[in-house]
């Protein structure tokens, strides 16, 4: 079972109960949601391995990019690299061929000058022969220069092609590196999210503890607008071990006689303790603690319900439960949720005989979104739990939705506070 507060299941049940109870078409109850296939979430260890693998891939990609850039700047320009060596060699050959051609061309010029200066037939014949040889040498030098220039151009082109190919390789490696970086970031985020989620629900399963009880006494079964009702919430640790931090919860929830208008805004529930006698508003989500509670001991919390003078007549219920959290992160809570029903009378009404409200048994049925059914009991003190809010187990005068809404309020607050307290303990 995944680690979470013992009341978390009850939260889902209580929150969705009004929808179930208000459903008017029986056909909907017969419909079965399509089966849903859910993949198991990866464990922290699996996510850590994924981060390690992604980190290695990213590191390797960074090294590959750096090596490729270094090779582009240094390796390709090394004189021993084949294409660079060819560029150097052909360039030297082209320069030598150009020098040879220049010298050959000058020899032709000089031979022509000799021929022009000859006066005798013998001198002219010798000069002509020298000119023919010079022109032939110049032609050969020109052809050699053209061939050398072609080779030099081809060598430069081959070297440029190698540089372009390396640049493209760098681009691809950079894209691979960027993709590896995103994969690493995603892996780290998934791990961080999982660790945060685990931090909200740290190790050590919360368990039901029926011997931790929260019992209301002295709440009148009738309250009149404009008055105040004082009563007590007694929290008892019936186990054989001390509970390090105990959190009681109480709330009131009400509707008018027709069950249409919610009257919670007309009610103000306050509390005080012997350790802090100042009256304070009941802040469920604040998660106030009565401190540690030794085995077989109790602590009383004073409650005061102030009823607005303008409240319409209606019906209400007070809800109570308790949870504990130990220093070793073990936790649990009262598995049921007591509720105490009372009538609300308009200002100036004569309440007649007033008695203490009694705990009412009952349970909240909830059809889950997965096609299954979960049942969360909402038992009164000493109740058998045989009644059902969806049927006839609760009082006929109290709207069923009122009970479900109040249960959601208290159970939801309990689950939130225990998760918050346990997270704080895990972070310490």
XYZ file of C-alpha atoms in Angstrom:
428
model
C 0.000 0.000 0.000
C 1.386 3.384 -0.898
C 2.294 5.419 2.147
C -0.308 8.048 3.001
C -2.437 9.285 5.839
C -4.980 6.777 7.105
C -7.754 9.272 6.470
C -6.791 9.978 2.854
C -9.113 7.268 1.553
C -11.894 8.688 3.657
C -11.320 12.111 2.103
C -12.081 10.820 -1.358
C -15.136 9.022 -0.048
C -16.518 12.009 1.820
C -15.837 14.563 -0.895
C -17.568 12.577 -3.602
C -20.420 11.358 -1.429
C -22.731 14.339 -2.196
C -22.506 13.558 -5.895
C -23.417 9.951 -5.277
C -26.238 10.804 -2.904
C -27.774 13.455 -5.151
C -27.752 11.281 -8.259
C -31.376 10.939 -9.305
C -31.083 8.515 -12.212
C -30.693 4.863 -11.127
C -29.302 4.017 -14.541
C -26.105 5.840 -13.707
C -25.491 3.517 -10.794
C -25.526 0.560 -13.173
C -23.045 2.037 -15.575
C -19.519 0.704 -15.102
C -16.625 2.953 -16.130
C -14.334 1.575 -18.783
C -11.320 -0.212 -17.406
C -8.338 2.052 -17.050
C -4.812 0.851 -17.458
C -2.261 2.735 -15.406
C 1.456 2.283 -15.670
C 3.307 1.871 -12.415
C 5.308 4.919 -11.420
C 9.089 4.439 -11.495
C 10.797 4.124 -8.136
C 13.264 6.659 -6.753
C 16.071 4.178 -7.442
C 14.980 3.800 -11.062
C 14.799 7.565 -11.501
C 18.249 7.961 -9.947
C 19.642 5.412 -12.398
C 17.968 7.288 -15.237
C 19.635 10.518 -14.074
C 23.033 8.785 -13.872
C 22.649 7.354 -17.369
C 21.475 10.692 -18.786
C 24.401 12.436 -17.082
C 26.871 10.006 -18.646
C 25.293 10.479 -22.069
C 25.435 14.252 -21.703
C 29.050 14.220 -20.483
C 30.044 12.023 -23.416
C 28.220 14.352 -25.820
C 29.999 17.402 -24.393
C 33.375 15.692 -24.777
C 32.529 14.707 -28.355
C 31.648 18.312 -29.227
C 34.803 19.670 -27.603
C 36.984 17.097 -29.379
C 35.360 17.845 -32.722
C 35.891 21.599 -32.336
C 39.491 21.078 -31.269
C 40.097 18.857 -34.263
C 38.516 21.472 -36.551
C 40.823 24.164 -35.229
C 43.990 22.151 -34.732
C 43.859 18.684 -36.240
C 42.725 19.720 -39.712
C 45.375 22.444 -39.819
C 48.239 20.203 -38.770
C 50.895 19.878 -41.511
C 50.788 16.114 -41.149
C 47.055 15.863 -41.814
C 46.626 14.410 -45.338
C 44.550 17.160 -46.918
C 46.569 19.903 -45.246
C 49.839 18.229 -46.257
C 48.542 17.974 -49.837
C 47.706 21.682 -49.797
C 51.196 22.535 -48.617
C 52.907 20.202 -51.118
C 50.869 21.270 -54.158
C 51.250 24.907 -53.242
C 55.030 24.524 -53.211
C 54.905 22.660 -56.519
C 52.694 25.347 -58.057
C 55.060 28.063 -56.854
C 58.063 26.183 -58.317
C 56.244 25.667 -61.624
C 55.377 29.352 -61.751
C 59.022 30.260 -61.156
C 60.133 27.843 -63.908
C 57.602 29.302 -66.345
C 58.765 32.825 -65.554
C 62.340 31.843 -66.220
C 61.352 30.051 -69.448
C 59.414 33.056 -70.660
C 62.462 35.287 -69.977
C 64.655 32.841 -71.932
C 62.359 33.262 -74.934
C 62.652 37.027 -74.661
C 66.433 36.794 -74.447
C 66.598 34.351 -77.422
C 64.553 36.726 -79.575
C 66.907 39.552 -78.675
C 69.877 37.429 -79.716
C 68.185 36.594 -83.000
C 67.479 40.253 -83.678
C 71.065 41.147 -82.960
C 72.589 38.467 -85.241
C 74.254 39.783 -88.414
C 75.666 36.769 -90.121
C 73.800 33.787 -91.407
C 75.700 31.592 -89.028
C 74.769 33.773 -86.029
C 71.157 33.939 -87.179
C 70.929 30.156 -87.527
C 72.331 29.594 -84.049
C 70.068 32.237 -82.539
C 67.012 30.725 -84.239
C 67.847 27.320 -82.856
C 68.226 28.791 -79.353
C 64.855 30.607 -79.729
C 63.077 27.439 -80.823
C 64.446 25.569 -77.825
C 63.504 28.424 -75.468
C 59.920 28.564 -76.829
C 59.607 24.795 -76.474
C 60.850 24.986 -72.880
C 58.488 27.872 -72.167
C 55.548 25.849 -73.545
C 56.466 22.889 -71.377
C 56.838 25.185 -68.343
C 53.416 26.698 -68.992
C 51.827 23.268 -69.177
C 53.617 22.190 -66.018
C 52.413 25.319 -64.221
C 48.829 24.680 -65.327
C 49.019 21.107 -64.035
C 50.568 22.249 -60.753
C 47.931 24.947 -60.303
C 45.183 22.370 -60.952
C 46.601 20.034 -58.332
C 46.916 22.891 -55.845
C 43.287 23.885 -56.468
C 42.140 20.296 -56.078
C 44.100 19.962 -52.838
C 42.595 23.160 -51.432
C 39.099 22.001 -52.436
C 39.649 18.617 -50.773
C 40.842 20.361 -47.610
C 37.894 22.749 -47.651
C 35.558 19.767 -48.065
C 37.149 18.150 -45.016
C 36.565 21.337 -43.021
C 32.931 21.516 -44.156
C 32.391 17.866 -43.257
C 33.891 18.472 -39.825
C 31.722 21.559 -39.321
C 28.625 19.507 -40.149
C 29.775 16.838 -37.726
C 30.151 19.482 -35.026
C 26.631 20.726 -35.718
C 25.201 17.210 -35.390
C 27.197 16.580 -32.217
C 25.960 19.860 -30.743
C 22.370 18.854 -31.472
C 23.023 15.479 -29.842
C 24.555 17.280 -26.848
C 21.538 19.605 -26.565
C 19.157 16.635 -26.745
C 21.197 14.864 -24.067
C 21.012 18.007 -21.912
C 17.228 18.114 -22.212
C 17.024 14.413 -21.403
C 19.180 15.009 -18.337
C 17.077 17.991 -17.252
C 13.888 15.962 -17.673
C 15.371 13.072 -15.707
C 16.453 15.402 -12.910
C 13.013 17.033 -12.809
C 11.289 13.643 -12.682
C 13.550 12.632 -9.804
C 13.006 15.930 -7.988
C 9.226 15.660 -8.404
C 9.270 12.081 -7.132
C 11.444 13.038 -4.168
C 9.126 15.962 -3.400
C 6.116 13.680 -3.591
C 7.866 11.145 -1.383
C 8.740 13.989 0.967
C 5.061 14.819 1.269
C 4.358 11.201 2.094
C 7.555 9.939 3.722
C 8.234 6.400 4.846
C 6.163 4.707 7.527
C 2.549 3.854 6.821
C -0.180 5.591 8.763
C -2.448 3.072 10.419
C -5.982 3.105 11.817
C -5.951 3.494 15.590
C -9.443 3.071 17.076
C -8.037 3.505 20.593
C -7.310 7.163 19.871
C -10.778 8.621 20.391
C -12.284 12.105 20.166
C -15.598 12.319 22.015
C -17.899 15.343 22.147
C -19.893 15.931 25.303
C -22.213 18.737 26.399
C -23.271 19.826 22.904
C -26.998 20.622 23.114
C -29.310 18.886 20.676
C -30.973 22.269 20.062
C -29.317 25.652 19.505
C -31.085 28.989 19.086
C -29.990 31.830 16.848
C -28.093 34.517 18.732
C -26.863 32.174 21.482
C -23.647 30.390 22.330
C -23.217 26.709 23.146
C -20.231 25.497 25.164
C -19.180 21.866 25.026
C -16.090 19.672 25.297
C -13.991 17.492 23.015
C -12.150 14.821 24.998
C -9.212 13.190 23.216
C -8.089 9.898 24.742
C -5.005 7.800 24.051
C -6.246 4.335 24.898
C -3.077 2.609 23.708
C -0.107 1.431 25.765
C 2.316 3.907 24.158
C 2.823 7.658 24.279
C 1.787 9.571 21.172
C 4.304 12.363 20.483
C 1.954 14.801 18.735
C -1.835 14.502 18.814
C -4.057 16.552 16.523
C -7.772 16.752 17.318
C -10.188 17.968 14.655
C -13.685 19.354 14.963
C -16.081 21.094 12.607
C -19.726 22.036 12.284
C -21.835 21.790 9.166
C -25.479 22.801 8.711
C -28.336 23.231 6.218
C -31.770 24.785 6.405
C -34.856 22.621 6.980
C -35.208 21.924 3.253
C -31.592 20.889 2.923
C -30.998 23.491 0.211
C -29.150 26.359 1.865
C -25.838 25.807 3.618
C -25.733 27.590 6.985
C -22.046 27.214 7.854
C -21.437 30.949 7.510
C -23.837 31.560 10.421
C -21.809 29.317 12.739
C -18.505 30.137 14.407
C -16.660 27.327 16.206
C -13.908 28.325 18.658
C -11.640 26.329 20.930
C -9.358 26.715 23.923
C -7.172 24.428 26.011
C -5.824 24.448 29.548
C -2.370 25.214 28.152
C -3.761 28.106 26.101
C -7.110 29.320 27.495
C -7.530 32.075 24.883
C -10.477 31.373 22.605
C -9.367 30.904 19.000
C -11.197 30.154 15.765
C -11.073 26.510 14.836
C -8.586 26.388 11.955
C -8.703 22.879 10.562
C -5.997 23.375 7.967
C -3.710 24.963 10.548
C -3.325 21.639 12.320
C -3.069 22.658 15.989
C -1.682 20.063 18.367
C -2.405 19.298 22.009
C 1.165 18.023 22.281
C 2.122 14.568 23.468
C -0.413 12.305 25.073
C 0.741 9.516 27.349
C -0.771 6.048 27.298
C -4.174 5.709 28.952
C -4.578 9.458 29.415
C -6.962 12.105 28.086
C -6.950 15.803 27.353
C -9.973 18.090 27.102
C -10.435 20.750 24.464
C -13.091 23.354 25.199
C -15.337 24.183 22.235
C -17.677 27.123 21.823
C -20.295 27.316 19.081
C -21.505 30.875 18.439
C -24.745 30.984 16.454
C -25.549 34.107 14.436
C -28.823 35.771 15.340
C -29.965 35.815 11.680
C -29.579 32.084 11.113
C -32.650 30.372 9.630
C -34.085 27.268 11.204
C -32.320 24.132 10.124
C -30.302 21.091 11.116
C -26.607 20.745 11.848
C -23.963 18.315 12.914
C -20.667 18.536 14.740
C -17.865 16.251 13.598
C -14.839 15.091 15.576
C -11.811 12.872 15.084
C -8.098 12.806 15.978
C -4.733 11.789 14.559
C -1.206 11.404 15.859
C 2.334 11.689 14.479
C 5.376 10.296 16.283
C 8.975 11.439 16.062
C 9.872 8.234 14.209
C 7.368 9.317 11.501
C 4.858 6.623 12.377
C 1.348 7.992 12.363
C -2.278 7.034 12.514
C -5.692 8.161 13.533
C -9.175 7.326 14.657
C -10.536 5.358 11.685
C -14.160 6.519 12.076
C -15.717 9.968 12.177
C -18.193 10.737 14.964
C -20.987 13.156 14.192
C -23.432 14.736 16.603
C -26.698 16.116 15.236
C -28.489 19.179 16.563
C -31.492 21.281 15.574
C -31.134 24.967 14.756
C -33.983 27.198 15.953
C -34.582 30.752 14.788
C -33.811 33.614 17.174
C -36.353 33.956 19.970
C -37.577 30.364 19.710
C -38.293 28.351 22.838
C -36.050 25.269 22.666
C -38.071 23.431 25.285
C -36.316 20.468 26.815
C -32.661 20.421 25.760
C -30.485 17.329 26.020
C -26.950 16.492 24.955
C -26.518 15.552 21.324
C -25.554 11.916 20.932
C -23.081 10.411 18.535
C -24.700 8.892 15.461
C -23.462 5.777 13.646
C -23.234 5.700 9.891
C -20.942 5.236 6.917
C -20.280 7.028 3.656
C -20.429 4.905 0.523
C -18.397 6.003 -2.467
C -18.192 4.455 -5.901
C -14.641 5.062 -7.004
C -13.519 6.281 -10.408
C -11.837 2.929 -11.088
C -15.067 0.970 -11.086
C -14.595 -0.373 -7.533
C -16.254 0.611 -4.266
C -14.715 1.914 -1.066
C -16.614 2.314 2.210
C -15.484 4.756 4.889
C -17.297 4.381 8.230
C -18.552 7.520 9.984
C -19.433 6.039 13.350
C -20.749 7.817 16.410
C -19.344 7.127 19.840
C -20.090 3.569 20.715
C -22.066 3.205 17.482
C -22.213 -0.078 15.647
C -21.611 1.421 12.244
C -24.571 -0.429 10.769
C -26.333 2.645 9.387
C -25.663 4.257 5.994
C -25.933 7.876 4.917
C -26.945 6.649 1.486
C -29.795 4.733 3.105
C -31.463 5.382 6.476
C -28.728 5.078 9.114
C -28.600 8.790 9.958
C -31.282 10.985 11.429
C -34.186 11.635 9.071
C -34.103 15.359 9.829
C -30.477 15.910 8.839
C -29.796 16.210 5.083
C -27.515 13.429 3.901
C -25.419 15.911 1.957
C -24.783 17.850 5.178
C -23.152 14.823 6.747
C -21.084 14.084 3.677
C -19.932 17.695 3.379
C -18.915 17.891 7.031
C -17.067 14.603 6.775
C -15.158 15.896 3.777
C -14.218 19.036 5.681
C -12.806 17.262 8.725
C -11.234 14.282 6.990
C -9.672 16.454 4.336
C -8.151 18.732 6.952
C -6.774 15.790 8.885
C -5.092 14.266 5.861
C -3.544 17.591 4.850
C -2.149 18.318 8.303
C -0.666 14.874 8.860
C 1.017 14.981 5.442
C 2.356 18.450 6.228
C 3.608 17.480 9.683
C 5.244 14.302 8.418
C 6.968 16.209 5.614
C 8.350 18.682 8.130
C 9.695 15.819 10.202
C 11.310 14.216 7.156
C 13.023 17.486 6.225
C 14.425 18.062 9.703
